[in-house]
Amino acid sequence: QSALTQPASVSGSPGQSITISCAGTSSDVGGYNYVSWFQHHPGKAPKLMIYDVSNRPSGVSNRFSGSKFGNTASLTISGLQAEDEADYYCTSFASSNTLLFGGGTKLTV
Amino acid sequence: EVQPVESGGGLVKPGGSLRLSCTVSGLTFSDAWMVWVRHLPGRGLEWVGRIKSKGSGGTIDYAAPVKGRFTISRDDSKGTLYLQMNSLKTEDTAVYYCVHDRSGYYFLHYWGQGTLVTVSS
């Protein structure tokens, strides 16, 4: 199965909002409500920001939100802050019990 | 809090083998479904595979790039997860993470700090 499709990079100014898309198929993103988003700073472990499409783990800022329409999921970050600058990856449960990652999006603030 | 800790990374020549270990505290390991994820330099994160708990059948699934070369196993008596990597290729160079799957649908909340594997002659 192919990786999920994300834009290579996005940018925004402090205080603005940005949205990162994650395109899949009906066999992964569109077929299950098991999309997650991870924030990855180089040299550190990835951090779960959103799970099950739109749920935030305890401790994650409500500036982060997730949604899905059809075969495409999205991560929105509002009120951008300097510390949000990182790589962001989407994942989706897929048929055959596998996990697909997106190619990653570099966010520049 | 759940805390996985990986070990065993290092430098290995192409065609060689390496075994990674991961101990997990903060949960009943025998009930845990565990996942290996790797960060390929310049290429992003990639799912390596997952092992279910023995109570859930112990099924193991692998990503296509590692199937037939890598083996995931567990020793519940030691609370340890393993990743046996054989016939290593330069493209297997990565930081390997051990992750707890909380839901069975890849709810990957707790990650280890990672261990670096470098495949080079």
CSV table of N, CA and C in Angstrom, one decimal, chain B residues 1-114:
chain,number,residue,atom,x,y,z
B,1,GLU,N,3.2,6.2,34.4
B,1,GLU,CA,3.1,6.4,33.0
B,1,GLU,C,3.9,5.3,32.3
B,2,VAL,N,3.3,4.9,31.1
B,2,VAL,CA,4.0,3.9,30.3
B,2,VAL,C,5.2,4.4,29.7
B,3,GLN,N,6.3,3.7,29.8
B,3,GLN,CA,7.6,4.1,29.3
B,3,GLN,C,8.4,3.0,28.6
B,4,PRO,N,8.4,3.0,27.3
B,4,PRO,CA,9.2,2.0,26.6
B,4,PRO,C,10.7,2.5,26.5
B,5,VAL,N,11.6,1.5,26.6
B,5,VAL,CA,13.0,1.9,26.5
B,5,VAL,C,13.7,0.9,25.6
B,6,GLU,N,14.2,1.4,24.4
B,6,GLU,CA,14.9,0.6,23.4
B,6,GLU,C,16.3,0.5,23.7
B,7,SER,N,16.9,-0.6,23.2
B,7,SER,CA,18.4,-0.8,23.3
B,7,SER,C,18.8,-1.7,22.1
B,8,GLY,N,20.1,-1.7,21.9
B,8,GLY,CA,20.7,-2.7,20.9
B,8,GLY,C,21.1,-2.1,19.6
B,9,GLY,N,20.8,-0.8,19.4
B,9,GLY,CA,21.2,-0.2,18.1
B,9,GLY,C,22.8,-0.1,18.0
B,10,GLY,N,23.2,0.2,16.8
B,10,GLY,CA,24.6,0.3,16.5
B,10,GLY,C,25.0,0.2,15.1
B,11,LEU,N,26.3,0.1,14.8
B,11,LEU,CA,26.7,0.0,13.4
B,11,LEU,C,26.9,-1.4,12.9
B,12,VAL,N,26.3,-1.7,11.8
B,12,VAL,CA,26.4,-3.1,11.2
B,12,VAL,C,26.7,-3.0,9.7
B,13,LYS,N,27.3,-4.0,9.2
B,13,LYS,CA,27.6,-4.0,7.8
B,13,LYS,C,26.4,-4.5,7.0
B,14,PRO,N,26.3,-4.1,5.7
B,14,PRO,CA,25.2,-4.6,4.9
B,14,PRO,C,25.3,-6.1,4.8
B,15,GLY,N,24.1,-6.8,5.0
B,15,GLY,CA,24.0,-8.2,5.0
B,15,GLY,C,24.1,-8.8,6.4
B,16,GLY,N,24.4,-7.9,7.4
B,16,GLY,CA,24.6,-8.3,8.7
B,16,GLY,C,23.2,-8.4,9.5
B,17,SER,N,23.4,-8.7,10.8
B,17,SER,CA,22.2,-8.9,11.6
B,17,SER,C,22.3,-8.0,12.9
B,18,LEU,N,21.2,-7.7,13.5
B,18,LEU,CA,21.2,-7.0,14.7
B,18,LEU,C,19.9,-7.3,15.4
B,19,ARG,N,19.9,-7.3,16.8
B,19,ARG,CA,18.6,-7.5,17.5
B,19,ARG,C,18.4,-6.3,18.5
B,20,LEU,N,17.3,-5.7,18.3
B,20,LEU,CA,16.9,-4.6,19.2
B,20,LEU,C,16.0,-5.2,20.3
B,21,SER,N,16.0,-4.6,21.5
B,21,SER,CA,15.2,-4.9,22.6
B,21,SER,C,14.4,-3.7,23.1
B,22,CYS,N,13.3,-4.0,23.7
B,22,CYS,CA,12.5,-2.9,24.3
B,22,CYS,C,11.8,-3.4,25.5
B,23,THR,N,12.2,-2.7,26.6
B,23,THR,CA,11.5,-3.0,27.9
B,23,THR,C,10.5,-1.9,28.1
B,24,VAL,N,9.4,-2.3,28.7
B,24,VAL,CA,8.3,-1.4,28.9
B,24,VAL,C,7.8,-1.4,30.4
B,25,SER,N,7.8,-0.2,31.0
B,25,SER,CA,7.3,-0.1,32.4
B,25,SER,C,5.9,0.6,32.4
B,26,GLY,N,5.2,0.5,33.5
B,26,GLY,CA,4.0,1.2,33.6
B,26,GLY,C,2.7,0.5,33.1
B,27,LEU,N,2.9,-0.7,32.6
B,27,LEU,CA,1.7,-1.5,32.2
B,27,LEU,C,1.9,-3.0,32.4
B,28,THR,N,0.9,-3.7,32.1
B,28,THR,CA,1.0,-5.2,32.2
B,28,THR,C,1.4,-5.6,30.8
B,29,PHE,N,2.7,-5.9,30.7
B,29,PHE,CA,3.3,-6.1,29.3
B,29,PHE,C,2.6,-7.3,28.6
B,30,SER,N,2.2,-8.3,29.3
B,30,SER,CA,1.6,-9.4,28.6
B,30,SER,C,0.3,-9.1,27.9
B,31,ASP,N,-0.4,-8.0,28.3
B,31,ASP,CA,-1.6,-7.6,27.7
B,31,ASP,C,-1.4,-6.6,26.6
B,32,ALA,N,-0.1,-6.1,26.4
B,32,ALA,CA,0.1,-5.0,25.5
B,32,ALA,C,0.3,-5.4,24.1
B,33,TRP,N,-0.2,-4.7,23.2
B,33,TRP,CA,0.1,-4.8,21.8
B,33,TRP,C,1.2,-3.8,21.5
B,34,MET,N,2.2,-4.2,20.8
B,34,MET,CA,3.4,-3.4,20.7
B,34,MET,C,3.8,-3.2,19.2
B,35,VAL,N,4.3,-2.1,18.9
B,35,VAL,CA,4.6,-1.7,17.5
B,35,VAL,C,6.0,-1.2,17.4
B,36,TRP,N,6.7,-1.5,16.3
B,36,TRP,CA,8.0,-0.9,15.9
B,36,TRP,C,7.7,0.1,14.8
B,37,VAL,N,8.3,1.3,15.0
B,37,VAL,CA,8.2,2.4,13.9
B,37,VAL,C,9.7,2.8,13.7
B,38,ARG,N,10.0,3.2,12.5
B,38,ARG,CA,11.4,3.7,12.3
B,38,ARG,C,11.4,5.1,11.6
B,39,HIS,N,12.4,5.9,11.9
B,39,HIS,CA,12.5,7.2,11.3
B,39,HIS,C,13.7,7.1,10.3
B,40,LEU,N,13.4,7.1,9.0
B,40,LEU,CA,14.4,7.0,8.0
B,40,LEU,C,14.9,8.4,7.7
B,41,PRO,N,16.2,8.6,7.8
B,41,PRO,CA,16.8,10.0,7.6
B,41,PRO,C,16.4,10.5,6.2
B,42,GLY,N,15.8,11.7,6.2
B,42,GLY,CA,15.4,12.3,5.0
B,42,GLY,C,14.2,11.8,4.3
B,43,ARG,N,13.6,10.7,4.9
B,43,ARG,CA,12.4,10.1,4.3
B,43,ARG,C,11.2,9.9,5.2
B,44,GLY,N,11.3,10.3,6.5
B,44,GLY,CA,10.2,10.3,7.4
B,44,GLY,C,10.0,9.0,8.2
B,45,LEU,N,8.8,8.9,8.8
B,45,LEU,CA,8.5,7.8,9.7
B,45,LEU,C,7.9,6.7,8.9
B,46,GLU,N,8.1,5.5,9.3
B,46,GLU,CA,7.6,4.3,8.6
B,46,GLU,C,7.3,3.2,9.6
B,47,TRP,N,6.1,2.6,9.4
B,47,TRP,CA,5.7,1.5,10.3
B,47,TRP,C,6.5,0.3,9.9
B,48,VAL,N,7.0,-0.4,10.9
B,48,VAL,CA,7.8,-1.6,10.7
B,48,VAL,C,6.9,-2.9,10.9
B,49,GLY,N,6.2,-2.9,12.0
B,49,GLY,CA,5.3,-4.1,12.3
B,49,GLY,C,4.7,-4.0,13.7
B,50,ARG,N,3.8,-4.9,13.9
B,50,ARG,CA,3.1,-5.0,15.2
B,50,ARG,C,2.9,-6.4,15.7
B,51,ILE,N,3.0,-6.6,17.0
B,51,ILE,CA,2.7,-7.9,17.6
B,51,ILE,C,1.6,-7.7,18.6
B,52,LYS,N,0.6,-8.6,18.5
B,52,LYS,CA,-0.5,-8.5,19.4
B,52,LYS,C,-0.2,-9.3,20.7
B,53,SER,N,-0.9,-9.1,21.7
B,53,SER,CA,-0.7,-9.9,22.9
B,53,SER,C,-1.1,-11.3,22.7
B,54,LYS,N,-0.5,-12.2,23.5
B,54,LYS,CA,-0.8,-13.7,23.3
B,54,LYS,C,-2.3,-13.9,23.5
B,55,GLY,N,-2.9,-13.2,24.4
B,55,GLY,CA,-4.3,-13.3,24.7
B,55,GLY,C,-5.2,-12.9,23.5
B,56,SER,N,-4.7,-12.1,22.6
B,56,SER,CA,-5.4,-11.7,21.4
B,56,SER,C,-4.9,-12.5,20.2
B,57,GLY,N,-4.2,-13.5,20.5
B,57,GLY,CA,-3.8,-14.4,19.4
B,57,GLY,C,-2.3,-14.3,19.0
B,58,GLY,N,-1.6,-13.2,19.5
B,58,GLY,CA,-0.2,-13.1,19.2
B,58,GLY,C,0.2,-12.8,17.8
B,59,THR,N,-0.8,-12.4,17.0
B,59,THR,CA,-0.6,-12.2,15.6
B,59,THR,C,0.5,-11.1,15.3
B,60,ILE,N,1.3,-11.4,14.3
B,60,ILE,CA,2.4,-10.4,14.0
B,60,ILE,C,2.2,-9.9,12.5
B,61,ASP,N,2.2,-8.6,12.3
B,61,ASP,CA,2.1,-8.1,11.0
B,61,ASP,C,3.3,-7.3,10.7
B,62,TYR,N,3.8,-7.3,9.4
B,62,TYR,CA,5.0,-6.7,9.0
B,62,TYR,C,4.7,-5.7,7.8
B,63,ALA,N,5.5,-4.7,7.7
B,63,ALA,CA,5.5,-3.8,6.5
B,63,ALA,C,6.2,-4.6,5.4
B,64,ALA,N,5.8,-4.3,4.2
B,64,ALA,CA,6.4,-5.0,3.0
B,64,ALA,C,7.9,-4.8,2.9
B,65,PRO,N,8.5,-3.7,3.2
B,65,PRO,CA,10.0,-3.5,3.0
B,65,PRO,C,10.8,-4.4,4.0
B,66,VAL,N,10.2,-4.9,5.1
B,66,VAL,CA,11.0,-5.7,6.0
B,66,VAL,C,10.5,-7.2,6.1
B,67,LYS,N,9.4,-7.5,5.5
B,67,LYS,CA,8.8,-8.8,5.6
B,67,LYS,C,9.8,-9.8,5.0
B,68,GLY,N,10.1,-10.9,5.8
B,68,GLY,CA,11.0,-11.9,5.4
B,68,GLY,C,12.4,-11.7,5.9
B,69,ARG,N,12.7,-10.5,6.4
B,69,ARG,CA,14.0,-10.2,6.9
B,69,ARG,C,14.0,-9.8,8.4
B,70,PHE,N,12.9,-9.2,8.8
B,70,PHE,CA,12.8,-8.8,10.2
B,70,PHE,C,11.8,-9.7,10.9
B,71,THR,N,12.1,-10.0,12.2
B,71,THR,CA,11.2,-10.8,13.0
B,71,THR,C,10.9,-10.1,14.3
B,72,ILE,N,9.6,-9.9,14.6
B,72,ILE,CA,9.2,-9.3,15.9
B,72,ILE,C,8.8,-10.5,16.8
B,73,SER,N,9.2,-10.4,18.1
B,73,SER,CA,8.9,-11.4,19.1
B,73,SER,C,8.8,-10.7,20.4
B,74,ARG,N,8.3,-11.5,21.4
B,74,ARG,CA,8.1,-10.9,22.8
B,74,ARG,C,8.4,-12.0,23.8
B,75,ASP,N,8.9,-11.6,24.9
B,75,ASP,CA,9.1,-12.5,26.1
B,75,ASP,C,8.3,-11.8,27.2
B,76,ASP,N,7.1,-12.3,27.4
B,76,ASP,CA,6.3,-11.7,28.5
B,76,ASP,C,6.8,-11.9,29.9
B,77,SER,N,7.6,-12.9,30.1
B,77,SER,CA,8.2,-13.2,31.4
B,77,SER,C,9.2,-12.1,31.7
B,78,LYS,N,9.8,-11.6,30.7
B,78,LYS,CA,10.8,-10.5,30.9
B,78,LYS,C,10.3,-9.1,30.6
B,79,GLY,N,9.0,-9.1,30.1
B,79,GLY,CA,8.5,-7.7,29.8
B,79,GLY,C,9.2,-7.1,28.7
B,80,THR,N,9.7,-7.9,27.7
B,80,THR,CA,10.6,-7.4,26.7
B,80,THR,C,10.1,-7.7,25.3
B,81,LEU,N,10.2,-6.7,24.4
B,81,LEU,CA,9.8,-6.8,23.0
B,81,LEU,C,11.2,-6.9,22.2
B,82,TYR,N,11.2,-7.6,21.1
B,82,TYR,CA,12.4,-7.8,20.3
B,82,TYR,C,12.1,-7.5,18.8
B,83,LEU,N,13.2,-7.0,18.2
B,83,LEU,CA,13.1,-6.9,16.7
B,83,LEU,C,14.4,-7.5,16.2
B,84,GLN,N,14.4,-8.7,15.6
B,84,GLN,CA,15.5,-9.3,15.0
B,84,GLN,C,15.6,-8.9,13.6
B,85,MET,N,16.7,-8.3,13.2
B,85,MET,CA,16.9,-7.7,11.9
B,85,MET,C,18.0,-8.5,11.2
B,86,ASN,N,17.7,-9.2,10.1
B,86,ASN,CA,18.6,-9.9,9.3
B,86,ASN,C,18.7,-9.3,7.9
B,87,SER,N,19.8,-9.7,7.2
B,87,SER,CA,20.0,-9.3,5.8
B,87,SER,C,19.8,-7.8,5.7
B,88,LEU,N,20.5,-7.1,6.6
B,88,LEU,CA,20.3,-5.6,6.6
B,88,LEU,C,20.8,-4.9,5.4
B,89,LYS,N,20.1,-3.9,5.0
B,89,LYS,CA,20.5,-3.1,3.8
B,89,LYS,C,20.8,-1.6,4.3
B,90,THR,N,21.5,-0.9,3.5
B,90,THR,CA,21.8,0.5,3.9
B,90,THR,C,20.6,1.3,4.1
B,91,GLU,N,19.5,1.0,3.3
B,91,GLU,CA,18.2,1.7,3.5
B,91,GLU,C,17.5,1.4,4.7
B,92,ASP,N,18.0,0.4,5.6
B,92,ASP,CA,17.4,0.2,6.9
B,92,ASP,C,18.0,1.1,7.9
B,93,THR,N,19.0,1.9,7.6
B,93,THR,CA,19.5,2.9,8.5
B,93,THR,C,18.4,3.8,9.0
B,94,ALA,N,18.2,3.9,10.3
B,94,ALA,CA,17.1,4.6,10.9
B,94,ALA,C,17.2,4.6,12.4
B,95,VAL,N,16.4,5.5,13.0
B,95,VAL,CA,16.1,5.4,14.4
B,95,VAL,C,14.9,4.5,14.6
B,96,TYR,N,15.0,3.5,15.4
B,96,TYR,CA,13.9,2.6,15.6
B,96,TYR,C,13.2,2.9,16.9
B,97,TYR,N,11.9,3.0,16.9
B,97,TYR,CA,11.1,3.3,18.1
B,97,TYR,C,10.2,2.1,18.4
B,98,CYS,N,10.1,1.9,19.7
B,98,CYS,CA,9.2,0.9,20.3
B,98,CYS,C,8.0,1.7,20.8
B,99,VAL,N,6.8,1.3,20.4
B,99,VAL,CA,5.6,2.1,20.8
B,99,VAL,C,4.5,1.2,21.3
B,100,HIS,N,3.8,1.6,22.3
B,100,HIS,CA,2.6,0.9,22.8
B,100,HIS,C,1.4,1.3,22.0
B,101,ASP,N,0.6,0.3,21.5
B,101,ASP,CA,-0.6,0.5,20.8
B,101,ASP,C,-1.8,0.3,21.8
B,102,ARG,N,-2.4,1.4,22.2
B,102,ARG,CA,-3.3,1.4,23.3
B,102,ARG,C,-4.7,0.8,22.9
B,103,SER,N,-5.0,0.8,21.6
B,103,SER,CA,-6.4,0.5,21.2
B,103,SER,C,-6.5,-0.7,20.3
B,104,GLY,N,-5.4,-1.1,19.7
B,104,GLY,CA,-5.5,-2.1,18.6
B,104,GLY,C,-5.7,-1.5,17.3
B,105,TYR,N,-6.0,-0.2,17.2
B,105,TYR,CA,-6.1,0.5,16.0
B,105,TYR,C,-5.1,1.6,15.8
B,106,TYR,N,-3.9,1.2,16.4
B,106,TYR,CA,-2.7,2.1,16.3
B,106,TYR,C,-2.9,3.4,17.0
B,107,PHE,N,-3.4,3.4,18.2
B,107,PHE,CA,-3.4,4.6,19.1
B,107,PHE,C,-2.1,4.6,19.8
B,108,LEU,N,-1.1,5.3,19.2
B,108,LEU,CA,0.3,5.2,19.6
B,108,LEU,C,0.6,6.4,20.5
B,109,HIS,N,0.3,6.2,21.7
B,109,HIS,CA,0.5,7.3,22.7
B,109,HIS,C,1.9,7.4,23.3
B,110,TYR,N,2.4,6.2,23.6
B,110,TYR,CA,3.6,6.1,24.4
B,110,TYR,C,4.8,5.6,23.5
B,111,TRP,N,5.8,6.4,23.3
B,111,TRP,CA,6.9,6.1,22.5
B,111,TRP,C,8.2,6.0,23.3
B,112,GLY,N,9.1,5.1,22.9
B,112,GLY,CA,10.4,5.1,23.5
B,112,GLY,C,11.3,6.3,22.9
B,113,GLN,N,12.5,6.4,23.4
B,113,GLN,CA,13.4,7.5,22.9
B,113,GLN,C,14.1,7.1,21.6
B,114,GLY,N,14.0,5.9,21.2
B,114,GLY,CA,14.6,5.4,20.0
B,114,GLY,C,16.0,4.9,20.1
